[in-house]
Coordinates of C-alpha atoms in Angstrom, one line a residue:
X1 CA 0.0 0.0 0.0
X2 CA 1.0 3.7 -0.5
X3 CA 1.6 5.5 1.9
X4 CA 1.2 9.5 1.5
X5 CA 3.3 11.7 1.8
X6 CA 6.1 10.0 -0.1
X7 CA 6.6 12.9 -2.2
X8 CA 6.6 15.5 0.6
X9 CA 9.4 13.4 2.2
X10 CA 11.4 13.8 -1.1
X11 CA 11.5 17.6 -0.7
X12 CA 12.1 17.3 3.5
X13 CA 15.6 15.3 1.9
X14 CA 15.7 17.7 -0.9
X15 CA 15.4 21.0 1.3
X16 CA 15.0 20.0 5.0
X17 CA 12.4 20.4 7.1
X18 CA 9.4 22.9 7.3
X19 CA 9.7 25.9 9.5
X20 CA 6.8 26.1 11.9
X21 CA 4.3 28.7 10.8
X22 CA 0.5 29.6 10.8
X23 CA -1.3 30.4 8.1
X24 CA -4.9 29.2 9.3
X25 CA -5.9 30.6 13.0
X26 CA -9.1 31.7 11.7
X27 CA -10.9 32.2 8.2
X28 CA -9.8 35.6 7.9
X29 CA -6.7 34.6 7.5
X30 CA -7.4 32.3 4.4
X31 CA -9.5 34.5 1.7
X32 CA -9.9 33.5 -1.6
X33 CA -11.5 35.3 -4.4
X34 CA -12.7 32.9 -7.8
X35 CA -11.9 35.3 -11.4
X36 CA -13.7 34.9 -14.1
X37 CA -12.8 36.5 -17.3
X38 CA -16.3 36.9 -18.5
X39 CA -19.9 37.9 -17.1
X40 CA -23.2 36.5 -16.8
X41 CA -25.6 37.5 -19.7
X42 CA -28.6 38.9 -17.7
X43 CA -30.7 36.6 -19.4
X44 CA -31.6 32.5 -19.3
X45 CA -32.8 29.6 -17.6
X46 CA -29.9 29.5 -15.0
X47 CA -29.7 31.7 -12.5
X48 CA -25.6 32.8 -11.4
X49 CA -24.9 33.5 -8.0
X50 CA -21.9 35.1 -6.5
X51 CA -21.6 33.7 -2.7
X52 CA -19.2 34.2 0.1
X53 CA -19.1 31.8 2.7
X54 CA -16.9 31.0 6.2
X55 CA -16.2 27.4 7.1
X56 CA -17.7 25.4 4.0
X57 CA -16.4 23.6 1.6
X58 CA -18.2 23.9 -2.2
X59 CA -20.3 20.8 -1.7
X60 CA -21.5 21.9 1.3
X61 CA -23.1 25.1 -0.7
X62 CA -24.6 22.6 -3.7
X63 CA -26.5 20.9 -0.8
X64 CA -27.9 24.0 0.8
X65 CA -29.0 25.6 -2.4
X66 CA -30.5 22.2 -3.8
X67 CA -32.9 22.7 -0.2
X68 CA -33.3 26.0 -0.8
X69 CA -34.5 25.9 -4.4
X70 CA -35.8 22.6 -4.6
X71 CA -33.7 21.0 -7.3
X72 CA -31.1 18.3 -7.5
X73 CA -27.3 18.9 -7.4
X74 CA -26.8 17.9 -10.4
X75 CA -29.1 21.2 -11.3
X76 CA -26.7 23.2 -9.4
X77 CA -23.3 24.2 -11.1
X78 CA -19.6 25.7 -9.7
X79 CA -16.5 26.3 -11.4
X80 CA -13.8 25.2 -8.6
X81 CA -13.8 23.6 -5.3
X82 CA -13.1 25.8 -2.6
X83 CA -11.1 25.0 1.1
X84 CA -13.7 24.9 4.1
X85 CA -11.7 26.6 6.6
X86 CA -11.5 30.1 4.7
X87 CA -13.0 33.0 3.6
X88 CA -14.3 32.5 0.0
X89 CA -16.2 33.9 -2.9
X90 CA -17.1 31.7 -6.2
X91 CA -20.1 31.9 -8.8
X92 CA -22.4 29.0 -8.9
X93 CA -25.7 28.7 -10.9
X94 CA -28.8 27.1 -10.4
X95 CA -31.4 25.9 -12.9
X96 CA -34.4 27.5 -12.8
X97 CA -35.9 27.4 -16.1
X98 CA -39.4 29.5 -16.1
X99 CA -39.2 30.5 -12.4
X100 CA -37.5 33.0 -9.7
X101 CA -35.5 31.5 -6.8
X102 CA -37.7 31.6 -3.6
X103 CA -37.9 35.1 -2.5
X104 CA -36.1 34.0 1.0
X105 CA -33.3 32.9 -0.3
X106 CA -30.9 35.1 0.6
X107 CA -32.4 35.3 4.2
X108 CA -32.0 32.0 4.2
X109 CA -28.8 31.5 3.2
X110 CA -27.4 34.4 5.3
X111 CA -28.7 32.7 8.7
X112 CA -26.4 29.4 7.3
X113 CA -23.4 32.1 7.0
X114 CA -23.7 32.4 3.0
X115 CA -23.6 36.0 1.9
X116 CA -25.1 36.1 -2.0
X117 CA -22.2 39.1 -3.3
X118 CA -24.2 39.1 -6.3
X119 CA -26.2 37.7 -8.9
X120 CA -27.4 37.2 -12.4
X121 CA -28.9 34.9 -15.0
X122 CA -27.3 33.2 -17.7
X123 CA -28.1 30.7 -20.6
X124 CA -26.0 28.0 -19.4
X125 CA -24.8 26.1 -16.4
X126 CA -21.6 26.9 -14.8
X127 CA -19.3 24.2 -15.9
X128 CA -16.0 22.7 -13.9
X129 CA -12.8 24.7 -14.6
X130 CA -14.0 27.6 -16.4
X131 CA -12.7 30.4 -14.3
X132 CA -9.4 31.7 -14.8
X133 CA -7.6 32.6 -11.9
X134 CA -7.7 32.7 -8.3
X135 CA -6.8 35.5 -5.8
X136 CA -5.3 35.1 -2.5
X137 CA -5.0 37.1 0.3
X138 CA -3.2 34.7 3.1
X139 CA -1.4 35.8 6.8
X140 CA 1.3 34.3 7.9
X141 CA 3.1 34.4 11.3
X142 CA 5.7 32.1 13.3
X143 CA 8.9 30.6 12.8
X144 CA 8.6 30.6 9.1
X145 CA 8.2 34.5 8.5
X146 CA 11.3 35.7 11.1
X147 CA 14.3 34.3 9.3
X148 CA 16.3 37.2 7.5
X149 CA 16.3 34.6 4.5
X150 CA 12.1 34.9 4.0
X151 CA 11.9 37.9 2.0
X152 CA 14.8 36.9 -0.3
X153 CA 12.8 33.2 -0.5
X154 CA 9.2 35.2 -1.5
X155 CA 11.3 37.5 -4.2
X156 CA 13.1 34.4 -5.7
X157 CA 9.1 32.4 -6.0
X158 CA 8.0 35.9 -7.8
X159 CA 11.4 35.3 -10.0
X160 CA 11.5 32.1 -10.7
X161 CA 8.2 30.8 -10.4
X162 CA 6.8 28.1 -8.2
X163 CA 6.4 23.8 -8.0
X164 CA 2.8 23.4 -9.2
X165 CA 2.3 20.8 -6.6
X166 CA -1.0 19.7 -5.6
X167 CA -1.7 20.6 -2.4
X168 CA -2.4 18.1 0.7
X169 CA -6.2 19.1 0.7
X170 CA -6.3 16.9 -2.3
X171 CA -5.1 13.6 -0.5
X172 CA -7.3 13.9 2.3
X173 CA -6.2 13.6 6.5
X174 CA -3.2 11.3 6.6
X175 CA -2.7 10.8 2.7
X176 CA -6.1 8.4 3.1
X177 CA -8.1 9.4 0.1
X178 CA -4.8 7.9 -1.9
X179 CA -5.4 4.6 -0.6
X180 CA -9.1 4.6 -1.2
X181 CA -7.6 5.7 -5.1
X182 CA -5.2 2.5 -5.3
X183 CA -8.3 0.2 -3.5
X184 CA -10.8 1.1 -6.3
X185 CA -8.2 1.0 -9.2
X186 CA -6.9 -2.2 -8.0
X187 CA -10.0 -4.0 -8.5
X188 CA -11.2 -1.9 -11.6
X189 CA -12.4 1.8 -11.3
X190 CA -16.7 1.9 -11.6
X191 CA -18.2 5.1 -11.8
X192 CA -20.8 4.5 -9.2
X193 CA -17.7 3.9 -6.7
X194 CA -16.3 7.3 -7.5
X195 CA -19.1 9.5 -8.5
X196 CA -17.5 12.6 -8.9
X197 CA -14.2 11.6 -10.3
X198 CA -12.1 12.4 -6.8
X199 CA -10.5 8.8 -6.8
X200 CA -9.1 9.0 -10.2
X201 CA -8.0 13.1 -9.5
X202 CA -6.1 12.0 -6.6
X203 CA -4.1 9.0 -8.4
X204 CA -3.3 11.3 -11.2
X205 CA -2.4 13.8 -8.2
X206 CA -0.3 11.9 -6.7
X207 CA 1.7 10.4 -9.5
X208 CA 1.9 14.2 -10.8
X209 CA 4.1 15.6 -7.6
X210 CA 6.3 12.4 -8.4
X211 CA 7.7 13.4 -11.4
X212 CA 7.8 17.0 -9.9
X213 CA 9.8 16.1 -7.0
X214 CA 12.2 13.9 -9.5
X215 CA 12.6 17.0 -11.6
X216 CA 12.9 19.3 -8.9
X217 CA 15.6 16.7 -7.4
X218 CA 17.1 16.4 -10.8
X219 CA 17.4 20.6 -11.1
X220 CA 14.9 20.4 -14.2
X221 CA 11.3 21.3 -13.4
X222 CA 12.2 25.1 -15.0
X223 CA 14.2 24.2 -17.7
X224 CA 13.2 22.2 -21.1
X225 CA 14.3 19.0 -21.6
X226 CA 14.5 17.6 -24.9
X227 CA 11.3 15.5 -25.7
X228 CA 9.0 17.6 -23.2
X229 CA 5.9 19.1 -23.5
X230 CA 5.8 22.6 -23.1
X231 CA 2.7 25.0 -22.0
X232 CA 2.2 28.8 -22.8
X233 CA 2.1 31.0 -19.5
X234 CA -1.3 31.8 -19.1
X235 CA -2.9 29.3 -21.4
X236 CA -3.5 25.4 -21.8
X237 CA -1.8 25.3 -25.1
X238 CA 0.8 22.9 -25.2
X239 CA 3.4 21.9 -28.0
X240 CA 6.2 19.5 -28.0
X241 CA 10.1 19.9 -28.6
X242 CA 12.3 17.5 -29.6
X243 CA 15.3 19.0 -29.2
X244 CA 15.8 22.1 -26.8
X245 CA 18.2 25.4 -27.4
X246 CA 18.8 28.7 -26.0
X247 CA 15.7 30.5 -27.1
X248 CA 13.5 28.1 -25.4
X249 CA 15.9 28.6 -22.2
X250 CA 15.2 31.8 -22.2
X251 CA 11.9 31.8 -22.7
X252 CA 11.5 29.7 -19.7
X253 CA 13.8 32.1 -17.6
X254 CA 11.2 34.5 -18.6
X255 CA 8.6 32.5 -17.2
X256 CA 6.7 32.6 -21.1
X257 CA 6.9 28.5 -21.2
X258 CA 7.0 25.8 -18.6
X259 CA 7.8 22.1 -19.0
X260 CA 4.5 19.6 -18.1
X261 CA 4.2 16.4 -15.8
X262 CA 1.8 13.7 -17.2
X263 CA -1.5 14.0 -15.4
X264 CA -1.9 10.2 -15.7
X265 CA -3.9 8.2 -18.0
X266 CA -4.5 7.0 -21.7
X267 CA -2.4 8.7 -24.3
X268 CA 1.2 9.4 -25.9
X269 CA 3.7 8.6 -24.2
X270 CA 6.9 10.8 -23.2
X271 CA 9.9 10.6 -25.9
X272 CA 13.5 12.0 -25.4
X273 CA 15.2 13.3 -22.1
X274 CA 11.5 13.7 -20.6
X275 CA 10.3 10.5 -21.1
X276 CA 12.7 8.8 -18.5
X277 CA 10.5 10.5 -15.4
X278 CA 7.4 9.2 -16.9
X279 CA 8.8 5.4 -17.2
X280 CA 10.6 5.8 -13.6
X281 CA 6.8 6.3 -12.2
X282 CA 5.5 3.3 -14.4
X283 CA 8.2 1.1 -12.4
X284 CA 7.8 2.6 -9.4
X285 CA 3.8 2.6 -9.2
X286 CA 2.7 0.2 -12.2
X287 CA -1.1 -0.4 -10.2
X288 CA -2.0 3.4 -10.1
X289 CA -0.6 3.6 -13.7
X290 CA -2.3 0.5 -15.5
X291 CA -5.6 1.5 -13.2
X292 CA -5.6 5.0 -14.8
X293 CA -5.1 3.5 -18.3
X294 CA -8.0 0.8 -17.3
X295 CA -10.6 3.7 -16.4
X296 CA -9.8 4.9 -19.6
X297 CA -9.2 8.4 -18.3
X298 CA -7.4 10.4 -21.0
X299 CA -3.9 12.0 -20.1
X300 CA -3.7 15.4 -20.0
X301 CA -0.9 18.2 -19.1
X302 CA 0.0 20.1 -16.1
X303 CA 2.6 22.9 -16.0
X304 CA 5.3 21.6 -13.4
X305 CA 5.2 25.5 -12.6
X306 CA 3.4 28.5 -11.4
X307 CA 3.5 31.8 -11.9
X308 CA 2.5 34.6 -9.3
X309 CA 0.2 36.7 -10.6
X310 CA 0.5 40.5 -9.0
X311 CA 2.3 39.5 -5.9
X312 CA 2.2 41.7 -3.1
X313 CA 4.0 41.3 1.0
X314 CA 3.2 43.6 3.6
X315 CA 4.2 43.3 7.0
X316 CA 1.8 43.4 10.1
X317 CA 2.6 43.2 13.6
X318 CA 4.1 39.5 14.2
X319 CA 2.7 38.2 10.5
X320 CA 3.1 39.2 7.2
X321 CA 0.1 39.6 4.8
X322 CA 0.5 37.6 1.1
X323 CA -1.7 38.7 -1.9
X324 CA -1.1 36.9 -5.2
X325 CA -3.4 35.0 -7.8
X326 CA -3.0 32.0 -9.4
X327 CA -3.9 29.7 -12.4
X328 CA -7.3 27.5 -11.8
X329 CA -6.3 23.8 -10.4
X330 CA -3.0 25.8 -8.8
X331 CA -2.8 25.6 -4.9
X332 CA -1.9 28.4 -2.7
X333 CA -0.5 25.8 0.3
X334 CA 2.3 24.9 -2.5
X335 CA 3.3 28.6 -2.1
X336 CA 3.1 28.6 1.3
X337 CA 4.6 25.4 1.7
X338 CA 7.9 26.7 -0.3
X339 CA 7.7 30.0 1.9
X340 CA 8.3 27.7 5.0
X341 CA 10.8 25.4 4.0
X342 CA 14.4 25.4 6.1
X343 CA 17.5 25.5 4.7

């Protein structure tokens, strides 16, 4: 059996170990703002609301609203998943073809500690993944922040860029939503055992900060390596080089193109330099591999870096306040985590 988190021990022997540090004493401390880079069209069956909430997660909102309005989840839409123990605001629409949401409804969700920010109606549902970035507001404080070595750590993350690892949240308390992952694909992934996909998201997950931590080991997550797939800053568009050469250097020193990690499942395999890390996890894990391939999830991309999108530090008394934003699917604890690594 796997047992999590094998990767983050690879960075402990890579970088030593985390500085203590406190980043969640309260909600306030954890805000998070979901971007979209278009707007409701005042007009259709669906009807697009704008919430903030304290100390929910996303699915914990579906469920309200489906009592609320009297429809099924699956009537109910939402772009991302957003961490419970924060403050958050994210769209999500509700499918009310031919009829107004129940005129308490705001009420109603206010005394549940859901504020409606604002809202609109549009012709379609809200679908997974369509919003572009997200925006972080995070305070820090302990250990982590009072080394003289912390600001020169956050300027060389706003340099460089950042590991796109996926965050702990994903694996669930003690790593054990990764073995629930391996139990189902070991005995053949069924949708009905894994409804919304989570089982399969955190194998792919998991296999993803792998090759990361090889690369990162190996002093290549930034750089091109001859047979990677490369993705455009900003973008999902990918393209693949066979060979690599000082313009593509620099264009990843500029942060314009980053290399990819496999995000598990059927499809091409790596070629070249690249395709070594993606064969070293096929040894290394051949159930979570093959049990991918058998659910016949198709592979897809990630960039094995972030970028920080109008990053900001200020300094409070005893903490220091962190604004940035970030791709969608990129996790704000993989910036803090780098923030309070020890030399």
């Amino acid at each position: 059996m796997i047992k999590m988190p094998e990767w983050q021990r690879c960075l402990d022997a890579q970088f030593g170990s985390p500085k203590p540090g406190q980043y969640r004493a309260q909600p306030e401390d954890f805000w998070v703002d979901e971007q979209l880079d278009f707007t409701p069209e005042a007009h259709g069956e669906h009807l697009w609301l704008r919430v903030e909430k304290r100390n929910q997660t996303t699915l914990d909102v579906v469920k309200t609203l489906s009592r609320l309005c009297g429809v099924t989840p699956r009537d109910i839409g939402y772009s991302g998943m957003k961490d419970r123990i924060a403050v958050t605001r994210q769209w999500l629409s509700v499918h009310l073809p031919g009829r107004d949401a129940p005129p308490e409804l705001e009420q109603s969700l206010n005394a549940l500690g859901i504020t409606v920010v604002e809202q609109a109606r549009h012709p379609r549902k809200l679908k997974r993944g369509v919003h572009r970035t997200n925006r972080f507001v995070l305070r820090l404080s302990g250990e982590a922040i009072e080394g003289e070595d912390f600001v020169g750590r956050w300027e060389a993350l706003c340099q460089h860029g950042v590991p796109n690892y996926f965050g702990p949240q994903r694996f669930g308390p003690e790593g054990r939503n990764l073995q629930r992952a391996e139990a189902i694909l070991n005995r053949g992934w069924r949708k009905r055992d894994d409804r919304q996909g989570m089982m399969l998201s955190t194998a792919r997950s998991f296999l993803f900060n792998e090759l990361l931590s090889a690369r990162i080991a190996d002093g290549t997550w930034s750089q091109p390596l001859a047979g990677d797939t490369l993705m455009l800053d900003g973008t999902q568009s990918v393209f693949r080089i066979d060979v690599t050469d000082a313009t593509l250097q620099t264009r990843a020193a500029e942060l314009d193109v980053h290399p990819t990690g496999a995000l598990w499942g059927v499809g091409e395999a790596g070629q070249g330099d690249a395709a070594g890390y993606e064969a070293r996890l096929l040894e290394h894990y051949p159930g979570l591999c093959s049990g991918l391939e058998r659910s016949g999830v198709k592979q897809a991309r990630r960039s094995l870096r972030m970028r920080l999108l109008e990053p900001q530090l200020t300094w409070e008394s005893g903490a220091v306040r962190l604004s940035f934003a970030l791709p969608r699917g990129s996790f704000a604890t993989a910036v803090l985590g780098e923030l309070m690594l020890a030399n």
